[in-house]
Coordinates of C-alpha atoms in Angstrom, one line a residue:
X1 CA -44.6 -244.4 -98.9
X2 CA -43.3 -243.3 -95.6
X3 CA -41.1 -246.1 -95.5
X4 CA -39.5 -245.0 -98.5
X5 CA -39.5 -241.7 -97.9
X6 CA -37.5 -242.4 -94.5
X7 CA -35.2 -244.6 -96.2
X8 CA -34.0 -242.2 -99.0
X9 CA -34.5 -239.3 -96.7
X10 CA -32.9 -236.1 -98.5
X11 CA -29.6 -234.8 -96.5
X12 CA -28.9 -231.9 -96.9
X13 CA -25.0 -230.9 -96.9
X14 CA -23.2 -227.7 -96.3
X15 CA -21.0 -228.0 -98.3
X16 CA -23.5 -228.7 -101.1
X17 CA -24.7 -226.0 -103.6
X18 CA -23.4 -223.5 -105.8
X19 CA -19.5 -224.7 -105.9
X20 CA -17.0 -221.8 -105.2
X21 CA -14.4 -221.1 -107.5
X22 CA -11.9 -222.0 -104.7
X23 CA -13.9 -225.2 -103.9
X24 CA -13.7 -226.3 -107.6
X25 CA -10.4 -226.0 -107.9
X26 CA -8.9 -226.9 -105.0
X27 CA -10.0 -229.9 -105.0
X28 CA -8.6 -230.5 -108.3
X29 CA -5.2 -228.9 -107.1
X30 CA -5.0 -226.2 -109.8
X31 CA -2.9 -223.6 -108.2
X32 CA -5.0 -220.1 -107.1
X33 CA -2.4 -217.2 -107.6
X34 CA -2.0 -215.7 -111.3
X35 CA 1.8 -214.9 -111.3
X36 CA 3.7 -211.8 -112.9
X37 CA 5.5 -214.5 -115.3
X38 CA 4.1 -215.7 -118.5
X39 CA 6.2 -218.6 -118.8
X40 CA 4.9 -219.3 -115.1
X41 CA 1.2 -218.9 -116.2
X42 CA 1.8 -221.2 -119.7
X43 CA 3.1 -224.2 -117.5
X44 CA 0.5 -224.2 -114.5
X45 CA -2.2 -224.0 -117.7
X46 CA -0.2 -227.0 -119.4
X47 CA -0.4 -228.9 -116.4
X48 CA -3.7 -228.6 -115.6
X49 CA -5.0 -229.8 -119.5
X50 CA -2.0 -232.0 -120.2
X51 CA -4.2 -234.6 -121.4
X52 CA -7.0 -233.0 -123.0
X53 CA -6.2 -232.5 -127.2
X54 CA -8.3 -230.1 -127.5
X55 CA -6.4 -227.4 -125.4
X56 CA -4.4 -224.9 -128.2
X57 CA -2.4 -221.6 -127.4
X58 CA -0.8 -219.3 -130.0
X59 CA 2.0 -217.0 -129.4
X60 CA 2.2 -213.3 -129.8
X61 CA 4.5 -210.2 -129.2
X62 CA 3.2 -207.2 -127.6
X63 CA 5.6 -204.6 -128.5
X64 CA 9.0 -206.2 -126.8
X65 CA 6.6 -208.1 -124.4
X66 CA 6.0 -211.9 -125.3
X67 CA 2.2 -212.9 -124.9
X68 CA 0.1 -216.1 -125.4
X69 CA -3.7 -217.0 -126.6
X70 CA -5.0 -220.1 -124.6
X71 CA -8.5 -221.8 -125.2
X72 CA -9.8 -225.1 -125.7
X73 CA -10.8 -225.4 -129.7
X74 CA -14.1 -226.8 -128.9
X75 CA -15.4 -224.7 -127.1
X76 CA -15.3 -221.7 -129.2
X77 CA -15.5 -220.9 -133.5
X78 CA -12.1 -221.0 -134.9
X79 CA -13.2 -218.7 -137.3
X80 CA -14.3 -215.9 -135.2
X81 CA -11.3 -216.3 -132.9
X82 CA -9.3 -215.4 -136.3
X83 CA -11.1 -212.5 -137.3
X84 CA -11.8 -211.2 -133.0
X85 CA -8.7 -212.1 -131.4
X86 CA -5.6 -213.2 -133.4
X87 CA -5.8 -210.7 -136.5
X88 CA -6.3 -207.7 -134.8
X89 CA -2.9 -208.5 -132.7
X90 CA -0.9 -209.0 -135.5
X91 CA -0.1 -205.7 -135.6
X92 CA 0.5 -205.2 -131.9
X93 CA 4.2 -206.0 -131.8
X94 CA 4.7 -203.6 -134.1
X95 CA 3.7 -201.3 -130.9
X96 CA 5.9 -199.7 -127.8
X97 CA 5.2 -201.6 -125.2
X98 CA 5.4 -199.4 -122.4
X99 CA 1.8 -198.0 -124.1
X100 CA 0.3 -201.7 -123.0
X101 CA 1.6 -202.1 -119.5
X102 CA -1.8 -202.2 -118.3
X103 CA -4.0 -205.1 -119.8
X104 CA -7.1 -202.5 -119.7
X105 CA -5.5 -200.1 -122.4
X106 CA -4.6 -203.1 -124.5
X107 CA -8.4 -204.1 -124.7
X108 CA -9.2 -201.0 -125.8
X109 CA -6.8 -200.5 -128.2
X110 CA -7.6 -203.7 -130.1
X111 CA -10.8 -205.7 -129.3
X112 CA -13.0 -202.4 -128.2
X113 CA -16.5 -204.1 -129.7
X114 CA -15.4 -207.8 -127.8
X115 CA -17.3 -209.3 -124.6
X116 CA -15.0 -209.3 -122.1
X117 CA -13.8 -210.2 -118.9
X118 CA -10.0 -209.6 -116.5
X119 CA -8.9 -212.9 -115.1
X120 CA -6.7 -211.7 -111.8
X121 CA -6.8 -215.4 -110.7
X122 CA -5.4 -218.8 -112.0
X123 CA -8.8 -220.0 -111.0
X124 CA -10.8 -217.4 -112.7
X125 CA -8.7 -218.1 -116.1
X126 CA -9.3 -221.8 -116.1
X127 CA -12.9 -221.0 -115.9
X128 CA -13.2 -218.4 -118.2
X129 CA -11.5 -221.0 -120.7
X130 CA -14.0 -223.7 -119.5
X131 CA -16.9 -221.5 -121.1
X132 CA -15.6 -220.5 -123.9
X133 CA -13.5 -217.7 -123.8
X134 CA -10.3 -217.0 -125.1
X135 CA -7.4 -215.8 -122.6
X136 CA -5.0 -213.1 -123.7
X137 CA -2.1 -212.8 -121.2
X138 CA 1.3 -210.9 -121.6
X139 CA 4.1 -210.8 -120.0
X140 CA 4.5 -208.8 -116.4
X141 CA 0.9 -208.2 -116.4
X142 CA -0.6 -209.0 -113.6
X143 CA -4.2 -210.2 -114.8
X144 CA -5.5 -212.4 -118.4
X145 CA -7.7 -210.6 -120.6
X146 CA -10.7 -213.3 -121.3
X147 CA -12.3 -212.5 -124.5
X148 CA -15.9 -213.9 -125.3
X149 CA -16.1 -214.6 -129.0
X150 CA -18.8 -216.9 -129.5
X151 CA -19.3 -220.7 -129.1
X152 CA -19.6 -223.6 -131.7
X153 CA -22.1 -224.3 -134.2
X154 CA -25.8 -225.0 -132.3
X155 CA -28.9 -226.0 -133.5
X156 CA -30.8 -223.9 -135.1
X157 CA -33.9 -222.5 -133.6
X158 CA -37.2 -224.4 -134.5
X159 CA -40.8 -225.3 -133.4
X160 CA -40.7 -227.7 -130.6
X161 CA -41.6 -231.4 -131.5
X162 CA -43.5 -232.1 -128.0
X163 CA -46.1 -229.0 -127.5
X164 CA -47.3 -228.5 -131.1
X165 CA -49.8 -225.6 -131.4
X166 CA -51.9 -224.4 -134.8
X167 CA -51.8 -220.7 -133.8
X168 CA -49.0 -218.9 -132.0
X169 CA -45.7 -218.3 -132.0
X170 CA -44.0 -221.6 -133.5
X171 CA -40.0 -221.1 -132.1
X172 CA -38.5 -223.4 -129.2
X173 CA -36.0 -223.6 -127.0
X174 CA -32.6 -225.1 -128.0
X175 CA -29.9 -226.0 -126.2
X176 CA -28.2 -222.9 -126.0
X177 CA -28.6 -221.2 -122.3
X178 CA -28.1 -217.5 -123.9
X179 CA -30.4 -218.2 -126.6
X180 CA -33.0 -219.4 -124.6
X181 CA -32.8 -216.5 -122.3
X182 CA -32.8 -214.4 -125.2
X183 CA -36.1 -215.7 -126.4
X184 CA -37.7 -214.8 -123.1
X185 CA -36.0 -211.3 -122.8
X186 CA -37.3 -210.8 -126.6
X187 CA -41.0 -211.4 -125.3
X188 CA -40.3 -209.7 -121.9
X189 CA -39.0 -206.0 -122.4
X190 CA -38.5 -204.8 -118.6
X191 CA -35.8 -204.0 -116.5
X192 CA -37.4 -206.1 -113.6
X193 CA -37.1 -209.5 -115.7
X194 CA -34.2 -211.0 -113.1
X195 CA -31.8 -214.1 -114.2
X196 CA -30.1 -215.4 -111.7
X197 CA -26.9 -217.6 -112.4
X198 CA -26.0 -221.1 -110.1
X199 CA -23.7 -223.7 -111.0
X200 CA -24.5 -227.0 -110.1
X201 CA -22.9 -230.6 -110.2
X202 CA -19.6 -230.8 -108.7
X203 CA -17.8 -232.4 -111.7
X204 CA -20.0 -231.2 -114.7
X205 CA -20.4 -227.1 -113.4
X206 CA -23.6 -226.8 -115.6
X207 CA -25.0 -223.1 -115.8
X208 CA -28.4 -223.0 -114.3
X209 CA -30.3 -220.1 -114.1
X210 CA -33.4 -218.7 -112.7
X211 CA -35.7 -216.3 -114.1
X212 CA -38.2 -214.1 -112.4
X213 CA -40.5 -210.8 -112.7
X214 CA -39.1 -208.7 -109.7
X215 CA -42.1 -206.6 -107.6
X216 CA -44.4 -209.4 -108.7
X217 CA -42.5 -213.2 -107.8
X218 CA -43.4 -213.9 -104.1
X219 CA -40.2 -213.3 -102.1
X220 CA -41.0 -216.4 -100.0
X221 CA -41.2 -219.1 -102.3
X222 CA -37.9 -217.3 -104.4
X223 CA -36.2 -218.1 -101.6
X224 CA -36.8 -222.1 -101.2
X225 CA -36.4 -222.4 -105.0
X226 CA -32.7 -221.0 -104.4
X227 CA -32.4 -223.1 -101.2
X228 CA -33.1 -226.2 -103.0
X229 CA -30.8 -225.5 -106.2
X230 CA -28.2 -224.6 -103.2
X231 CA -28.6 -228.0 -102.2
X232 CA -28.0 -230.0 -105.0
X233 CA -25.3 -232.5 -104.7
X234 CA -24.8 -234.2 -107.8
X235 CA -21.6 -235.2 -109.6
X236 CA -23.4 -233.8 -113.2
X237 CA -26.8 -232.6 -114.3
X238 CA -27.5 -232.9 -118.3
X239 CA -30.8 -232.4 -118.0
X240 CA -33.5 -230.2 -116.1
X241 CA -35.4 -233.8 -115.1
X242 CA -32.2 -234.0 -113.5
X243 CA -33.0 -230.6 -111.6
X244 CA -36.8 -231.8 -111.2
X245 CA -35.8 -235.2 -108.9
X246 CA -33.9 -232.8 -106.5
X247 CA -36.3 -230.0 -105.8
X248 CA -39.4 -231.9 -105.8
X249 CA -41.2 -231.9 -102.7
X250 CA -42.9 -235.3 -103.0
X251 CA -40.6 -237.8 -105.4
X252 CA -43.0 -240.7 -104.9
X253 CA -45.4 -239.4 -106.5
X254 CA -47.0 -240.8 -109.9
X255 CA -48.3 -236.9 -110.4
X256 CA -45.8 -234.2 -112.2
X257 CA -45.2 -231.4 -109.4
X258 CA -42.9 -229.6 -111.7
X259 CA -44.2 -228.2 -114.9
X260 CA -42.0 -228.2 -118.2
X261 CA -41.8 -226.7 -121.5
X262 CA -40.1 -226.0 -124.4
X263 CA -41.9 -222.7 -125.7
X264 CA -40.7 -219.8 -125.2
X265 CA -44.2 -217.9 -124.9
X266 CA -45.5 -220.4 -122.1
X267 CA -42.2 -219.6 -119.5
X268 CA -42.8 -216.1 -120.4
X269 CA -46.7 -216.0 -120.0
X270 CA -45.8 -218.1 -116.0
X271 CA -43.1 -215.5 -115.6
X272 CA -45.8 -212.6 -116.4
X273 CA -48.0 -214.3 -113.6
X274 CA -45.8 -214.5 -110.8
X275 CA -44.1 -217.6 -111.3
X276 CA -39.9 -218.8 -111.2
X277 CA -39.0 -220.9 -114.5
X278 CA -35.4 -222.6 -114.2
X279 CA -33.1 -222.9 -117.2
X280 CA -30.4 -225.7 -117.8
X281 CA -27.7 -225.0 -119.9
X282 CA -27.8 -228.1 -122.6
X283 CA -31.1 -228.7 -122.8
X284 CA -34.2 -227.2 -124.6
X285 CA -36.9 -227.6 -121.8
X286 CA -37.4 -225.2 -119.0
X287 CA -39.3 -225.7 -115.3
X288 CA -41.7 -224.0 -114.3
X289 CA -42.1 -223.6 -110.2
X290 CA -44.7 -223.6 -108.6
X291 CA -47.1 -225.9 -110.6
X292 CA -50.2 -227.2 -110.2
X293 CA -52.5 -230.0 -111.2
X294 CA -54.4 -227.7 -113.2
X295 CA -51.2 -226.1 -115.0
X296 CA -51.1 -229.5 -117.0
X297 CA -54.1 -229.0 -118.5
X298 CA -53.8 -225.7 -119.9
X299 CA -51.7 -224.5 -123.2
X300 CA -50.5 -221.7 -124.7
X301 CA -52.8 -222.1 -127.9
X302 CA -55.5 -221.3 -125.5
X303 CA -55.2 -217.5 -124.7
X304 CA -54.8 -217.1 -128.9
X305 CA -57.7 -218.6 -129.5
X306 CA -61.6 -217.6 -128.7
X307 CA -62.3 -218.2 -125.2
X308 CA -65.5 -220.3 -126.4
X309 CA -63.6 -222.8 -128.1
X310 CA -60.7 -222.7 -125.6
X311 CA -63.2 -223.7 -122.7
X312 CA -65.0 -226.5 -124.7
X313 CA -61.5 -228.1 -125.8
X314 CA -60.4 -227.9 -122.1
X315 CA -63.7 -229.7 -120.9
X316 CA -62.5 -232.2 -123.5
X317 CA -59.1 -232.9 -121.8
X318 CA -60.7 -233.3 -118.5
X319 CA -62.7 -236.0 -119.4
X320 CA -60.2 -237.4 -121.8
X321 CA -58.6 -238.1 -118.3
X322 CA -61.0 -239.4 -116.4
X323 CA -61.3 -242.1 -119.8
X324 CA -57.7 -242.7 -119.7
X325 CA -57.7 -243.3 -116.0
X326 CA -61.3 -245.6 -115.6
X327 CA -62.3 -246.8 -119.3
X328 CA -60.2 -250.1 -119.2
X329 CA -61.0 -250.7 -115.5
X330 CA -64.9 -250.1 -115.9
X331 CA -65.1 -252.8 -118.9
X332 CA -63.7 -255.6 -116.4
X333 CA -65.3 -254.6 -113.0
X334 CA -68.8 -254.7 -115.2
X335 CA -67.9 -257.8 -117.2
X336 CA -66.7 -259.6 -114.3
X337 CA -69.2 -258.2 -111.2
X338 CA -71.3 -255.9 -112.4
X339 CA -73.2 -257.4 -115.3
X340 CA -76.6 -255.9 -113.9
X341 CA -75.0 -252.6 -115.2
X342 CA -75.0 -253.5 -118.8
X343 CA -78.4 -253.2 -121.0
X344 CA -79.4 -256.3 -121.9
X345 CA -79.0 -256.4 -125.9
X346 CA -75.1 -254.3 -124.9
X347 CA -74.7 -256.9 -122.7
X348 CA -76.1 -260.1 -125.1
X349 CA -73.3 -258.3 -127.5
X350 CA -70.3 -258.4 -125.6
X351 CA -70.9 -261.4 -124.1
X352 CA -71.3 -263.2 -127.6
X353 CA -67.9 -261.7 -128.5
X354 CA -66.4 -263.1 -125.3
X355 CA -67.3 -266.5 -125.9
X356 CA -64.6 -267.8 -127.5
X357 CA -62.0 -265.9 -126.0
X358 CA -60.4 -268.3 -123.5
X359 CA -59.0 -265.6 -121.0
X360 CA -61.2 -263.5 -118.0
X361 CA -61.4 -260.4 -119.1
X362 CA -58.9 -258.8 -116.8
X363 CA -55.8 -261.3 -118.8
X364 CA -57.4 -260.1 -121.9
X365 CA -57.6 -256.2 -121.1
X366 CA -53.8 -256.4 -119.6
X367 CA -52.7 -258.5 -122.6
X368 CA -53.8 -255.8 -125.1
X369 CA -52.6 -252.8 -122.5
X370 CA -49.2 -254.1 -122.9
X371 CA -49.2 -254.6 -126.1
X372 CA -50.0 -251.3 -126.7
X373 CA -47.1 -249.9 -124.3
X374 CA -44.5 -251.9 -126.1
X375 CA -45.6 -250.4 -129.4
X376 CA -45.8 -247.1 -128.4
X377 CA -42.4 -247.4 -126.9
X378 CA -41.2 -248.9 -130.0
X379 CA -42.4 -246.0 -132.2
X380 CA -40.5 -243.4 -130.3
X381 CA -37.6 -245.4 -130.1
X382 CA -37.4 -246.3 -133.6
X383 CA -36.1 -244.1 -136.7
X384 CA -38.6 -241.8 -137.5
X385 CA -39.0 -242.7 -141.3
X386 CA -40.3 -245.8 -139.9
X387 CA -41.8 -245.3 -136.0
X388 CA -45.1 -243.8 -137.2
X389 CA -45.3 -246.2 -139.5
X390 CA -44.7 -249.3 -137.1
X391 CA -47.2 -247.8 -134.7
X392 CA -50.2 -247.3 -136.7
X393 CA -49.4 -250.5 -138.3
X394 CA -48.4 -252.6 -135.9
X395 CA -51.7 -252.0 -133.8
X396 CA -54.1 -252.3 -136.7
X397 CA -52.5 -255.9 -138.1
X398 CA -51.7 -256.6 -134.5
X399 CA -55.7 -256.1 -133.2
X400 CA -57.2 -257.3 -136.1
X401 CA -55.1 -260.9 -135.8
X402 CA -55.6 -260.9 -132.2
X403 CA -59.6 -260.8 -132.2
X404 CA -59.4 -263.4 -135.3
X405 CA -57.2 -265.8 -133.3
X406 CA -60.1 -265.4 -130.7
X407 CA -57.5 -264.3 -128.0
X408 CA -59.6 -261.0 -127.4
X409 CA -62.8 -259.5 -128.2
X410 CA -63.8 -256.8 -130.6
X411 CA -64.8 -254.1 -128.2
X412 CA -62.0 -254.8 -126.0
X413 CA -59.8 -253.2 -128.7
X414 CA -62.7 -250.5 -129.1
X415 CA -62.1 -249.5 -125.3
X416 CA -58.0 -249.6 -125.3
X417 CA -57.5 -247.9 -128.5
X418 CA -59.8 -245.1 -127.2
X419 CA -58.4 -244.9 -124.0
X420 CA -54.7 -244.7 -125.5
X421 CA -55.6 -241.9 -127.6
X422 CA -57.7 -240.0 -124.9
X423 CA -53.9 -240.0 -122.9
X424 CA -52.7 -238.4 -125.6
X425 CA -54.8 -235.4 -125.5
X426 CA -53.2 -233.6 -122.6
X427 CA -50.7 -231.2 -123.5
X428 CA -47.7 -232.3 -121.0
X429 CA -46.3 -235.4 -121.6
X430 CA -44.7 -236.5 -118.2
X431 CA -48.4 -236.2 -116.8
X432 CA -50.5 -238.1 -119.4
X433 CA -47.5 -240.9 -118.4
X434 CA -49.0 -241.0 -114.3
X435 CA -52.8 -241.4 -115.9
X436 CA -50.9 -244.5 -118.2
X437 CA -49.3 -246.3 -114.6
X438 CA -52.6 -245.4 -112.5
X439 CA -54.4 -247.3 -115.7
X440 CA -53.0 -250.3 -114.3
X441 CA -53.6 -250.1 -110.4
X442 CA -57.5 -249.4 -111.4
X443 CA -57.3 -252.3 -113.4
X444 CA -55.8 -254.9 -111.0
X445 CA -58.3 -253.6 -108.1
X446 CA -61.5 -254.1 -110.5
X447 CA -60.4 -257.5 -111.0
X448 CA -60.5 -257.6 -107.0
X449 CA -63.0 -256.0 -105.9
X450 CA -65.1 -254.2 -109.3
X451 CA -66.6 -250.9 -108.8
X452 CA -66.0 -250.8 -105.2
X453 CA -62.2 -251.2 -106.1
X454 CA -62.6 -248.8 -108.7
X455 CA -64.0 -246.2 -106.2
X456 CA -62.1 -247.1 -103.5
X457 CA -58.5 -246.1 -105.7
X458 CA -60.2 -242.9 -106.9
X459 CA -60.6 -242.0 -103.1
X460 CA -57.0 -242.8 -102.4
X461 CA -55.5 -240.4 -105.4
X462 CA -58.1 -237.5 -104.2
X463 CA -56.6 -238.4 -101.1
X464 CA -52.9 -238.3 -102.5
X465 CA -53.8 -235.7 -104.8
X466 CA -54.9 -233.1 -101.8
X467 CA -52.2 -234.1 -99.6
X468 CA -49.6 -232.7 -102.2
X469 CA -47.5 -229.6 -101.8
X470 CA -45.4 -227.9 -104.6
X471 CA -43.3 -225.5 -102.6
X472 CA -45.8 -224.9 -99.8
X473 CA -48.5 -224.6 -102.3
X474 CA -51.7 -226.9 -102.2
X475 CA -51.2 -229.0 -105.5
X476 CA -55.4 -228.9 -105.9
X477 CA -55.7 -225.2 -105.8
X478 CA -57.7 -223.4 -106.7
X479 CA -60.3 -226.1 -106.2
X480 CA -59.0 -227.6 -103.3
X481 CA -58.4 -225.4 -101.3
X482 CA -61.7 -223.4 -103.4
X483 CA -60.6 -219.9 -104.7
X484 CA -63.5 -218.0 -106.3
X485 CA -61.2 -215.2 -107.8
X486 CA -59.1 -217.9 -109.5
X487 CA -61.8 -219.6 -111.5
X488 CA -61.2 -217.6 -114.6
X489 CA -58.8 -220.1 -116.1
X490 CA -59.5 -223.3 -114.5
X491 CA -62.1 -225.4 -116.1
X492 CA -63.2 -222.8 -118.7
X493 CA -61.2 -219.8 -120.1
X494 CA -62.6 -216.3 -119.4
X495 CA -62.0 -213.5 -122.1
X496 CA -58.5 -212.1 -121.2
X497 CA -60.0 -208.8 -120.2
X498 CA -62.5 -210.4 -117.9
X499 CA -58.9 -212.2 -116.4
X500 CA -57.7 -209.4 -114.2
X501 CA -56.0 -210.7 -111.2
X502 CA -52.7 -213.3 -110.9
X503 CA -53.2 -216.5 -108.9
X504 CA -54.2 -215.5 -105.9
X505 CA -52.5 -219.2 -104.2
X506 CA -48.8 -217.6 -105.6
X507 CA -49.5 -214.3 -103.4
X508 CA -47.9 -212.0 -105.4
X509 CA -46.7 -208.6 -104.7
X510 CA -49.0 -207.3 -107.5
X511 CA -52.1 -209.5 -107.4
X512 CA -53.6 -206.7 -110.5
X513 CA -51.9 -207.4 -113.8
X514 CA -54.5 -205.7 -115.6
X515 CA -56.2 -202.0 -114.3
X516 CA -59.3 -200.5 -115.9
X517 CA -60.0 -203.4 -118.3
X518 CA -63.4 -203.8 -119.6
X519 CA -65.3 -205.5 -122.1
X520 CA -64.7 -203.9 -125.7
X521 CA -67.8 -202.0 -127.1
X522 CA -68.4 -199.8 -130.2
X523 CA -67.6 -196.2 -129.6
X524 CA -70.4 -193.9 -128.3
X525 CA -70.6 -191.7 -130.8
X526 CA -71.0 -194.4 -133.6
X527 CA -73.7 -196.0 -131.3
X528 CA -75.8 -192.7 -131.2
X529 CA -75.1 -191.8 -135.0
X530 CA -76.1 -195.6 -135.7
X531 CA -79.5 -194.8 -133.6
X532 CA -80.2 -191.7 -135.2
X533 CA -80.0 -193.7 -139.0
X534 CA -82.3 -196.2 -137.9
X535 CA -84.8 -193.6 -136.8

């Protein structure tokens, strides 16, 4: 690992980060001063998207003056550029100039309602055009009016496919950045709520922000989130797993150190604790900074439903982890070393079912492990009329033939189907994938060695596990290091008014989000008047 880690040692580059308008185009030698001629403007414009088809300008007379609309067709809806822009300055040449000589009373005269935004450089316009806008410019002024209308058609906003709930709120992210922020802004009604704007990748210049509950996010670890966007040096970023390789702090690592969703009410409920989510424009999942291993255990549908329930299911997910990781493993270290382990008549019956099979049992458990993989792969990849269908099939014809063609046993296919589905059980995808690859080291070392192989590996992860920082933070908090105050929401759920106090490992500025909270009771006075009836 540190062999690795030296090889593909992070650099870190100043001239890396949030590009500079003058950086961006510079390099791509578009011209910097917006001159006092139109025609001037038009041809530097023309120049600079000569090849693209999608660039369009319309002419237009302001008063005597002669003035252009320039904008890139798919970027923006045609239809709102017709009712927002070009209708309402049909009736502007009809106008004495002189009355528009400054571009500020010519907004306010006809697009007072618009989004807007003054362009005083070449650079700013092209940019402005870039995201959307559309650019009004007129003769002799000396600055573009850019208009925001409103993009193209997006998707539509829906309940995420990956982090299913039964109760809560069912809308997603999509892959709209305003939208998204929107969504958090509707569940977050205060003035501190801070979005902070980057733009990353030196050839794509995708929006990223950062969002953050000011006078409760620890300043500290604020400040080495924006260091590491800062250095990001990538030619494009499509995709926040794209973000997550670059701020990571250990990338070796089979374990998540980044948490991400697509709901809404979990990026608000981490924001409301203390924590920094990071949105991507284009895609519909957000990260959450700092995580830990417990975060990936807990989910939303837990604080809506009773704390009883929520503890018992999340007692279920541990273990379904600790299956996933040692089921497979166990069955060959005790079939092949360990036989005194077994009762006798359990053992008399798996052996019996073993007899014909002409593979040890660590061929036969990897032979059915793959197998599995390459039909859960298939599934996902597949159309979806048909993926469900393939998978549930595919593993019932396909176990079923295998243990009659005496290539496997029986409850060999008992232990991998119920170790597949226990992965499944964990709320975050990405980390029920590192309990799927671990699967397999456990498996090859109890062919080697059995349980002490088995044991031995566990010690290692616990090893890895502790050793693991997510932006300074100890992965294993709040077990390890052990924080009493923290145990509220770890392995069981406490009632939400028993849950007083924010991680204490995040060191907020306002450790208290909850003041005189108590447990609910009946009123006094109907306690005393219910007394006196029973007397």
């Amino acid at each position: 690992m540190s062999i690795l880690s030296t090889l593909f040692r992070r650099r870190s580059n100043k001239n890396s980060g949030e590009t500079s308008e003058k950086e961006l185009y510079d390099k791509e030698g578009i011209p910097k001063q917006y001159d006092f001629s139109l025609e001037k403007n038009i041809k530097s414009i023309k120049e600079i998207f000569h090849s693209t088809s999608d660039y369009e300008e319309i002419n237009i007379k302001v008063g005597n003056l002669e003035g252009c609309v320039c904008y890139l067709g798919t970027t923006l809806n045609k239809l709102d550029l017709n009712s927002q822009v070009l209708e309402p300055l049909r009736s502007a040449f009809q106008k004495d100039e002189e009355a528009y000589r400054d571009m500020n009373l010519l907004r306010e005269a006809y697009f007072p309602a618009v989004s807007y935004e003054f362009a005083e450089t070449l650079h700013q316009l092209i940019w402005y055009m870039l995201n959307g806008f559309a650019v009004v410019m007129v003769d002799q002024h000396t600055k573009a009016l850019a208009l925001n209308i409103g993009g193209t058609e997006k998707r539509s906003i829906v309940e995420p496919s990956t982090q299913t709930i039964i109760r809560g709120p069912k809308d997603g992210f999509v892959e709209d950045l305003q939208t998204n922020l929107g969504l958090v802004r509707k569940r977050i009604k205060n003035p501190r709520l801070v979005f902070e704007e980057f733009n990353v990748g030196s050839d794509s210049n995708t929006q990223l922000v950062i969002g953050y509950m000011k006078g409760i996010v620890n300043e500290d670890i604020l400040s080495e989130v924006k260091e590491r966007i800062n250095k990001i040096n990538a030619s494009g970023l499509l995709d926040t797993g794209n973000v997550e390789e670059f701020i990571t702090d250990e990338p070796y690592s089979f374990f998540p150190l980044v948490f991400n969703t697509e709901r809404p009410d979990s990026i608000s409920g981490n924001i409301l604790s203390g924590k920094i989510a990071i949105f991507l424009d284009g895609t519909p999942f957000v990260l959450v900074v700092p995580s830990v291993f417990t975060d990936f255990f807990q989910s939303t549908e837990d604080y809506y439903q009773p704390f009883f329930m929520t503890s018992f299911i999340r007692v279920i997910r541990y273990m379904s982890f600790m299956i996933t990781l040692t089921f497979p493993s166990l069955y060959v270290a005790i079939t092949t070393f360990h036989h005194e382990l077994m009762p006798t008549s359990l053992l008399i019956s798996v052996q019996s079912q073993r007899e014909g099979v002409p593979f040890p049992a660590v061929i036969e458990i990897l032979l059915m492990e793959l197998t599995f993989e390459v039909l859960r792969e298939a599934g996902v990849r597949m159309p979806r009329a048909v993926g469900q269908t393939l998978s549930i099939v595919g593993a019932l014809v396909i176990g079923q033939a295998a243990v009659e063609a005496g290539l496997v046993s029986n409850v060999l296919v008992v232990i991998v189907a119920f170790s597949a589905i226990a992965s499944f059980v964990s709320p975050i995808y990405n980390f029920s994938i590192a309990a799927r690859l671990i699967r397999f080291i456990l498996i090859f070392m109890a062919a080697s060695l059995g349980l002490y192989g088995i044991f031995l590996s566990l010690i290692v992860m616990v090893i890895h596990l502790v050793s693991l920082r997510t932006f300074g933070i100890p992965y294993l908090t709040p077990v390890a290091p052990f924080k009493l105050r923290d145990q509220t929401d770890v392995f069981i759920r406490f009632p939400l008014w028993a849950d007083k106090f924010r991680p204490s490992y995040l060191m907020s500025k306002a450790p208290v989000k909850m003041k005189n909270t108590s447990k609910p009771s009946p009123p006094k006075q109907q306690q005393s008047e219910g007394k006196k009836e029973n007397e």
